[in-house]
């Protein structure tokens, strides 16, 4: 049962409207389903759109932000809750605590780094929840190809492909979260390719 999700997404506002529209749609579905969202807490870009839409629909949105970002006023001011951390590392750890799933929307290096860390933790059995990547406008095709290549070249195994799901439309995200293959802490046993 999905009650709370973590959403990684862009801070940039200078991106095609198509990414904002997809974010708005997804936030609407999440709010309608009473799913609580944890995010970076920023007010700009897709993070801002996610928060504004959740709030307008009466949903709960929790931001986790390092203190230095709040000090430079990057923080959204109306979030349901805001948790401040001392470091970026602590922030990333908190994103994944008590979440039932992870959704990644389009984003830059911050989003990619957060997503790849979650995939790495999942490979090691330290994070076991579903990971769904919203491939709006085919933005994540190169990442999909990179992950495929790393399996083809035996840097990961076929078993690892079950760690993530790519979907094209916001309306497919919840289904993908609910239908994600089960993943257990014992995945550490096949983390290394021999
Ligand atoms: P990116 O995908 O590169 O835009 O990065 C999104 C992530 O970058 C967030 O989770 C934050 O770690 C960080 N970040 C960058 N700019 C901001 C901002 N203006 N407000 C909040 N977080 C930001």
PDB file of C-alpha atoms and ligand atoms in Angstrom:
ATOM      1  CA  UNK A   1       0.000   0.000   0.000  1.00  0.00           C
ATOM      2  CA  UNK A   2       1.548   3.290  -1.110  1.00  0.00           C
ATOM      3  CA  UNK A   3       0.995   5.985   1.544  1.00  0.00           C
ATOM      4  CA  UNK A   4       4.088   8.112   1.159  1.00  0.00           C
ATOM      5  CA  UNK A   5       6.430   8.658  -1.776  1.00  0.00           C
ATOM      6  CA  UNK A   6       9.641  10.551  -2.280  1.00  0.00           C
ATOM      7  CA  UNK A   7       9.843  12.591  -5.495  1.00  0.00           C
ATOM      8  CA  UNK A   8      13.135  13.715  -7.033  1.00  0.00           C
ATOM      9  CA  UNK A   9      12.897  16.442  -9.670  1.00  0.00           C
ATOM     10  CA  UNK A  10      14.449  19.528 -11.216  1.00  0.00           C
ATOM     11  CA  UNK A  11      15.147  22.861  -9.594  1.00  0.00           C
ATOM     12  CA  UNK A  12      15.408  24.560 -13.002  1.00  0.00           C
ATOM     13  CA  UNK A  13      12.508  26.742 -14.121  1.00  0.00           C
ATOM     14  CA  UNK A  14      13.935  27.296 -17.581  1.00  0.00           C
ATOM     15  CA  UNK A  15      12.606  24.054 -19.040  1.00  0.00           C
ATOM     16  CA  UNK A  16       9.898  23.098 -21.524  1.00  0.00           C
ATOM     17  CA  UNK A  17       6.303  23.449 -20.308  1.00  0.00           C
ATOM     18  CA  UNK A  18       5.781  19.749 -21.021  1.00  0.00           C
ATOM     19  CA  UNK A  19       7.783  18.892 -17.856  1.00  0.00           C
ATOM     20  CA  UNK A  20       5.701  21.265 -15.695  1.00  0.00           C
ATOM     21  CA  UNK A  21       2.477  19.811 -17.092  1.00  0.00           C
ATOM     22  CA  UNK A  22       3.590  16.250 -16.323  1.00  0.00           C
ATOM     23  CA  UNK A  23       4.580  17.286 -12.783  1.00  0.00           C
ATOM     24  CA  UNK A  24       1.235  18.991 -12.211  1.00  0.00           C
ATOM     25  CA  UNK A  25      -0.657  15.908 -13.409  1.00  0.00           C
ATOM     26  CA  UNK A  26       1.341  13.580 -11.221  1.00  0.00           C
ATOM     27  CA  UNK A  27       0.923  15.816  -8.147  1.00  0.00           C
ATOM     28  CA  UNK A  28      -2.842  15.875  -8.759  1.00  0.00           C
ATOM     29  CA  UNK A  29      -3.013  12.075  -8.841  1.00  0.00           C
ATOM     30  CA  UNK A  30      -0.942  11.787  -5.686  1.00  0.00           C
ATOM     31  CA  UNK A  31      -3.074  14.329  -3.825  1.00  0.00           C
ATOM     32  CA  UNK A  32      -6.295  12.628  -5.016  1.00  0.00           C
ATOM     33  CA  UNK A  33      -5.006   9.317  -3.669  1.00  0.00           C
ATOM     34  CA  UNK A  34      -4.035  10.944  -0.345  1.00  0.00           C
ATOM     35  CA  UNK A  35      -0.423   9.993  -0.864  1.00  0.00           C
ATOM     36  CA  UNK A  36       2.008  12.117   1.123  1.00  0.00           C
ATOM     37  CA  UNK A  37       4.998  13.472  -0.802  1.00  0.00           C
ATOM     38  CA  UNK A  38       8.529  14.028   0.449  1.00  0.00           C
ATOM     39  CA  UNK A  39      10.719  16.226  -1.759  1.00  0.00           C
ATOM     40  CA  UNK A  40      13.696  18.569  -1.772  1.00  0.00           C
ATOM     41  CA  UNK A  41      11.611  21.489  -0.555  1.00  0.00           C
ATOM     42  CA  UNK A  42      12.702  23.979  -3.207  1.00  0.00           C
ATOM     43  CA  UNK A  43      10.369  26.636  -4.548  1.00  0.00           C
ATOM     44  CA  UNK A  44      11.690  26.709  -8.099  1.00  0.00           C
ATOM     45  CA  UNK A  45      11.321  24.497 -11.161  1.00  0.00           C
ATOM     46  CA  UNK A  46       9.514  21.171 -10.941  1.00  0.00           C
ATOM     47  CA  UNK A  47       9.983  21.083  -7.171  1.00  0.00           C
ATOM     48  CA  UNK A  48       7.969  24.304  -6.905  1.00  0.00           C
ATOM     49  CA  UNK A  49       5.278  23.027  -9.286  1.00  0.00           C
ATOM     50  CA  UNK A  50       5.004  19.764  -7.357  1.00  0.00           C
ATOM     51  CA  UNK A  51       4.569  21.603  -4.051  1.00  0.00           C
ATOM     52  CA  UNK A  52       2.162  24.247  -5.384  1.00  0.00           C
ATOM     53  CA  UNK A  53      -0.072  21.599  -6.967  1.00  0.00           C
ATOM     54  CA  UNK A  54      -0.078  19.321  -3.925  1.00  0.00           C
ATOM     55  CA  UNK A  55      -0.972  22.259  -1.673  1.00  0.00           C
ATOM     56  CA  UNK A  56      -3.683  23.587  -4.002  1.00  0.00           C
ATOM     57  CA  UNK A  57      -5.276  20.134  -3.924  1.00  0.00           C
ATOM     58  CA  UNK A  58      -5.092  19.889  -0.130  1.00  0.00           C
ATOM     59  CA  UNK A  59      -2.294  17.297  -0.214  1.00  0.00           C
ATOM     60  CA  UNK A  60       0.602  16.884   2.212  1.00  0.00           C
ATOM     61  CA  UNK A  61       4.080  17.806   1.013  1.00  0.00           C
ATOM     62  CA  UNK A  62       7.162  17.588   3.194  1.00  0.00           C
ATOM     63  CA  UNK A  63      10.461  19.215   2.264  1.00  0.00           C
ATOM     64  CA  UNK A  64      13.874  18.061   3.391  1.00  0.00           C
ATOM     65  CA  UNK A  65      16.503  20.690   2.829  1.00  0.00           C
ATOM     66  CA  UNK A  66      20.023  21.425   4.059  1.00  0.00           C
ATOM     67  CA  UNK A  67      20.138  24.532   6.252  1.00  0.00           C
ATOM     68  CA  UNK A  68      22.441  26.377   3.824  1.00  0.00           C
ATOM     69  CA  UNK A  69      19.809  26.197   1.065  1.00  0.00           C
ATOM     70  CA  UNK A  70      17.164  27.641   3.374  1.00  0.00           C
ATOM     71  CA  UNK A  71      19.558  30.434   4.286  1.00  0.00           C
ATOM     72  CA  UNK A  72      19.745  31.473   0.637  1.00  0.00           C
ATOM     73  CA  UNK A  73      15.937  31.308   0.518  1.00  0.00           C
ATOM     74  CA  UNK A  74      15.539  28.375  -1.857  1.00  0.00           C
ATOM     75  CA  UNK A  75      12.912  26.896   0.408  1.00  0.00           C
ATOM     76  CA  UNK A  76       9.228  26.795  -0.528  1.00  0.00           C
ATOM     77  CA  UNK A  77       7.475  28.805   2.184  1.00  0.00           C
ATOM     78  CA  UNK A  78       4.141  26.954   2.415  1.00  0.00           C
ATOM     79  CA  UNK A  79       5.121  23.315   2.732  1.00  0.00           C
ATOM     80  CA  UNK A  80       3.159  21.124   5.131  1.00  0.00           C
ATOM     81  CA  UNK A  81       6.423  20.399   6.950  1.00  0.00           C
ATOM     82  CA  UNK A  82      10.045  21.333   6.394  1.00  0.00           C
ATOM     83  CA  UNK A  83      12.934  19.384   7.903  1.00  0.00           C
ATOM     84  CA  UNK A  84      16.359  20.976   7.900  1.00  0.00           C
ATOM     85  CA  UNK A  85      19.533  18.929   7.715  1.00  0.00           C
ATOM     86  CA  UNK A  86      23.169  19.859   8.231  1.00  0.00           C
ATOM     87  CA  UNK A  87      24.476  18.164   5.097  1.00  0.00           C
ATOM     88  CA  UNK A  88      23.441  17.009   1.625  1.00  0.00           C
ATOM     89  CA  UNK A  89      24.227  13.437   2.687  1.00  0.00           C
ATOM     90  CA  UNK A  90      21.914  13.596   5.680  1.00  0.00           C
ATOM     91  CA  UNK A  91      19.229  15.031   3.412  1.00  0.00           C
ATOM     92  CA  UNK A  92      19.488  12.149   0.954  1.00  0.00           C
ATOM     93  CA  UNK A  93      19.319   9.632   3.771  1.00  0.00           C
ATOM     94  CA  UNK A  94      16.146  11.253   5.107  1.00  0.00           C
ATOM     95  CA  UNK A  95      14.493  11.278   1.672  1.00  0.00           C
ATOM     96  CA  UNK A  96      14.365   7.503   1.702  1.00  0.00           C
ATOM     97  CA  UNK A  97      13.385   6.949   5.350  1.00  0.00           C
ATOM     98  CA  UNK A  98       9.851   5.588   5.746  1.00  0.00           C
ATOM     99  CA  UNK A  99       8.983   6.036   2.098  1.00  0.00           C
ATOM    100  CA  UNK A 100       6.894   3.475   0.220  1.00  0.00           C
ATOM    101  CA  UNK A 101       8.396   4.339  -3.142  1.00  0.00           C
ATOM    102  CA  UNK A 102      10.552   6.701  -5.113  1.00  0.00           C
ATOM    103  CA  UNK A 103       9.483   8.669  -8.176  1.00  0.00           C
ATOM    104  CA  UNK A 104      11.990  10.503 -10.361  1.00  0.00           C
ATOM    105  CA  UNK A 105      10.822  13.248 -12.690  1.00  0.00           C
ATOM    106  CA  UNK A 106      13.028  15.066 -15.167  1.00  0.00           C
ATOM    107  CA  UNK A 107      15.970  16.837 -13.600  1.00  0.00           C
ATOM    108  CA  UNK A 108      19.625  17.780 -13.773  1.00  0.00           C
ATOM    109  CA  UNK A 109      22.698  16.498 -11.970  1.00  0.00           C
ATOM    110  CA  UNK A 110      21.036  16.710  -8.515  1.00  0.00           C
ATOM    111  CA  UNK A 111      18.122  14.534  -9.590  1.00  0.00           C
ATOM    112  CA  UNK A 112      20.378  12.074 -11.427  1.00  0.00           C
ATOM    113  CA  UNK A 113      22.707  11.773  -8.460  1.00  0.00           C
ATOM    114  CA  UNK A 114      19.843  11.151  -6.043  1.00  0.00           C
ATOM    115  CA  UNK A 115      18.289   8.553  -8.366  1.00  0.00           C
ATOM    116  CA  UNK A 116      21.542   6.685  -8.967  1.00  0.00           C
ATOM    117  CA  UNK A 117      22.317   6.612  -5.264  1.00  0.00           C
ATOM    118  CA  UNK A 118      18.894   5.067  -4.594  1.00  0.00           C
ATOM    119  CA  UNK A 119      19.481   2.444  -7.320  1.00  0.00           C
ATOM    120  CA  UNK A 120      22.902   1.692  -5.828  1.00  0.00           C
ATOM    121  CA  UNK A 121      21.428   1.293  -2.325  1.00  0.00           C
ATOM    122  CA  UNK A 122      18.748  -0.970  -3.757  1.00  0.00           C
ATOM    123  CA  UNK A 123      21.339  -3.155  -5.453  1.00  0.00           C
ATOM    124  CA  UNK A 124      22.983  -3.574  -2.033  1.00  0.00           C
ATOM    125  CA  UNK A 125      19.669  -4.367  -0.345  1.00  0.00           C
ATOM    126  CA  UNK A 126      19.833  -1.181   1.764  1.00  0.00           C
ATOM    127  CA  UNK A 127      16.752   0.311   0.080  1.00  0.00           C
ATOM    128  CA  UNK A 128      14.031  -2.065  -1.082  1.00  0.00           C
ATOM    129  CA  UNK A 129      11.139   0.115  -2.266  1.00  0.00           C
ATOM    130  CA  UNK A 130       9.915   0.593  -5.870  1.00  0.00           C
ATOM    131  CA  UNK A 131      11.726   3.133  -8.061  1.00  0.00           C
ATOM    132  CA  UNK A 132       9.715   4.640 -10.927  1.00  0.00           C
ATOM    133  CA  UNK A 133      11.251   7.004 -13.477  1.00  0.00           C
ATOM    134  CA  UNK A 134       8.859   9.252 -15.388  1.00  0.00           C
ATOM    135  CA  UNK A 135      10.285   9.481 -18.892  1.00  0.00           C
ATOM    136  CA  UNK A 136       8.428  12.632 -19.983  1.00  0.00           C
ATOM    137  CA  UNK A 137       9.232  13.679 -23.545  1.00  0.00           C
ATOM    138  CA  UNK A 138      11.737  10.781 -23.746  1.00  0.00           C
ATOM    139  CA  UNK A 139      14.046  12.801 -21.494  1.00  0.00           C
ATOM    140  CA  UNK A 140      15.436   9.669 -19.838  1.00  0.00           C
ATOM    141  CA  UNK A 141      16.091   7.635 -23.022  1.00  0.00           C
ATOM    142  CA  UNK A 142      19.887   8.102 -22.651  1.00  0.00           C
ATOM    143  CA  UNK A 143      19.737   6.916 -19.014  1.00  0.00           C
ATOM    144  CA  UNK A 144      17.627   3.914 -20.041  1.00  0.00           C
ATOM    145  CA  UNK A 145      20.239   3.081 -22.684  1.00  0.00           C
ATOM    146  CA  UNK A 146      23.067   3.531 -20.188  1.00  0.00           C
ATOM    147  CA  UNK A 147      21.433   1.171 -17.683  1.00  0.00           C
ATOM    148  CA  UNK A 148      20.710  -1.348 -20.480  1.00  0.00           C
ATOM    149  CA  UNK A 149      24.334  -1.120 -21.586  1.00  0.00           C
ATOM    150  CA  UNK A 150      25.629  -1.686 -18.089  1.00  0.00           C
ATOM    151  CA  UNK A 151      23.557  -4.910 -17.988  1.00  0.00           C
ATOM    152  CA  UNK A 152      24.616  -5.971 -21.510  1.00  0.00           C
ATOM    153  CA  UNK A 153      28.256  -5.476 -20.555  1.00  0.00           C
ATOM    154  CA  UNK A 154      27.797  -7.354 -17.260  1.00  0.00           C
ATOM    155  CA  UNK A 155      28.407  -4.397 -14.959  1.00  0.00           C
ATOM    156  CA  UNK A 156      25.018  -5.355 -13.561  1.00  0.00           C
ATOM    157  CA  UNK A 157      22.974  -8.514 -14.018  1.00  0.00           C
ATOM    158  CA  UNK A 158      19.562  -9.068 -15.614  1.00  0.00           C
ATOM    159  CA  UNK A 159      18.202  -9.419 -12.061  1.00  0.00           C
ATOM    160  CA  UNK A 160      19.063  -5.776 -11.434  1.00  0.00           C
ATOM    161  CA  UNK A 161      16.717  -4.614 -14.165  1.00  0.00           C
ATOM    162  CA  UNK A 162      13.868  -5.285 -11.736  1.00  0.00           C
ATOM    163  CA  UNK A 163      15.098  -2.443  -9.533  1.00  0.00           C
ATOM    164  CA  UNK A 164      13.541   0.312 -11.643  1.00  0.00           C
ATOM    165  CA  UNK A 165      10.658   0.959 -14.035  1.00  0.00           C
ATOM    166  CA  UNK A 166      10.418   3.623 -16.725  1.00  0.00           C
ATOM    167  CA  UNK A 167       6.962   4.964 -17.576  1.00  0.00           C
ATOM    168  CA  UNK A 168       6.023   7.565 -20.160  1.00  0.00           C
ATOM    169  CA  UNK A 169       2.944   9.184 -18.625  1.00  0.00           C
ATOM    170  CA  UNK A 170       2.117  10.548 -15.154  1.00  0.00           C
ATOM    171  CA  UNK A 171      -1.031   8.387 -15.072  1.00  0.00           C
ATOM    172  CA  UNK A 172       1.163   5.251 -15.273  1.00  0.00           C
ATOM    173  CA  UNK A 173       3.272   6.070 -12.220  1.00  0.00           C
ATOM    174  CA  UNK A 174       1.013   4.728  -9.462  1.00  0.00           C
ATOM    175  CA  UNK A 175       0.369   1.467 -11.317  1.00  0.00           C
ATOM    176  CA  UNK A 176       4.116   0.993 -11.760  1.00  0.00           C
ATOM    177  CA  UNK A 177       4.697   1.639  -8.046  1.00  0.00           C
ATOM    178  CA  UNK A 178       2.002  -0.830  -7.083  1.00  0.00           C
ATOM    179  CA  UNK A 179       3.173  -3.501  -9.521  1.00  0.00           C
ATOM    180  CA  UNK A 180       6.911  -3.245  -8.868  1.00  0.00           C
ATOM    181  CA  UNK A 181       8.551  -6.649  -8.313  1.00  0.00           C
ATOM    182  CA  UNK A 182       9.317  -7.390  -4.691  1.00  0.00           C
ATOM    183  CA  UNK A 183      12.873  -6.592  -3.636  1.00  0.00           C
ATOM    184  CA  UNK A 184      14.552  -7.797  -0.440  1.00  0.00           C
ATOM    185  CA  UNK A 185      17.584  -7.052   1.648  1.00  0.00           C
ATOM    186  CA  UNK A 186      19.032 -10.405   0.513  1.00  0.00           C
ATOM    187  CA  UNK A 187      19.723  -8.817  -2.905  1.00  0.00           C
ATOM    188  CA  UNK A 188      23.187  -8.196  -1.430  1.00  0.00           C
ATOM    189  CA  UNK A 189      23.799 -11.872  -2.313  1.00  0.00           C
ATOM    190  CA  UNK A 190      23.722 -11.153  -6.043  1.00  0.00           C
ATOM    191  CA  UNK A 191      25.002  -7.544  -5.943  1.00  0.00           C
ATOM    192  CA  UNK A 192      28.399  -8.581  -7.261  1.00  0.00           C
ATOM    193  CA  UNK A 193      28.636 -10.117 -10.748  1.00  0.00           C
ATOM    194  CA  UNK A 194      30.932 -13.132 -10.694  1.00  0.00           C
TER     195      UNK A 194
HETATM  196  P1  LIG B   1      18.667  19.335 -10.233  1.00  0.00           P
HETATM  197  O1  LIG B   1      17.999  18.123 -10.785  1.00  0.00           O
HETATM  198  O2  LIG B   1      20.133  19.407 -10.603  1.00  0.00           O
HETATM  199  O3  LIG B   1      17.929  20.604 -10.432  1.00  0.00           O
HETATM  200  O4  LIG B   1      18.719  19.090  -8.711  1.00  0.00           O
HETATM  201  C1  LIG B   1      17.644  18.933  -7.865  1.00  0.00           C
HETATM  202  C2  LIG B   1      18.280  18.790  -6.529  1.00  0.00           C
HETATM  203  O5  LIG B   1      19.314  19.786  -6.500  1.00  0.00           O
HETATM  204  C3  LIG B   1      17.522  19.070  -5.284  1.00  0.00           C
HETATM  205  O6  LIG B   1      17.073  17.941  -4.632  1.00  0.00           O
HETATM  206  C4  LIG B   1      18.581  19.743  -4.469  1.00  0.00           C
HETATM  207  O7  LIG B   1      19.510  18.809  -3.995  1.00  0.00           O
HETATM  208  C5  LIG B   1      19.327  20.570  -5.343  1.00  0.00           C
HETATM  209  N1  LIG B   1      18.890  21.919  -5.635  1.00  0.00           N
HETATM  210  C6  LIG B   1      19.455  22.641  -6.624  1.00  0.00           C
HETATM  211  N2  LIG B   1      18.904  23.856  -6.703  1.00  0.00           N
HETATM  212  C7  LIG B   1      17.944  23.915  -5.773  1.00  0.00           C
HETATM  213  C8  LIG B   1      17.003  24.911  -5.357  1.00  0.00           C
HETATM  214  N3  LIG B   1      16.919  26.114  -5.960  1.00  0.00           N
HETATM  215  N4  LIG B   1      16.168  24.616  -4.357  1.00  0.00           N
HETATM  216  C9  LIG B   1      16.247  23.409  -3.752  1.00  0.00           C
HETATM  217  N5  LIG B   1      17.080  22.454  -4.087  1.00  0.00           N
HETATM  218  C10 LIG B   1      17.933  22.692  -5.086  1.00  0.00           C
END
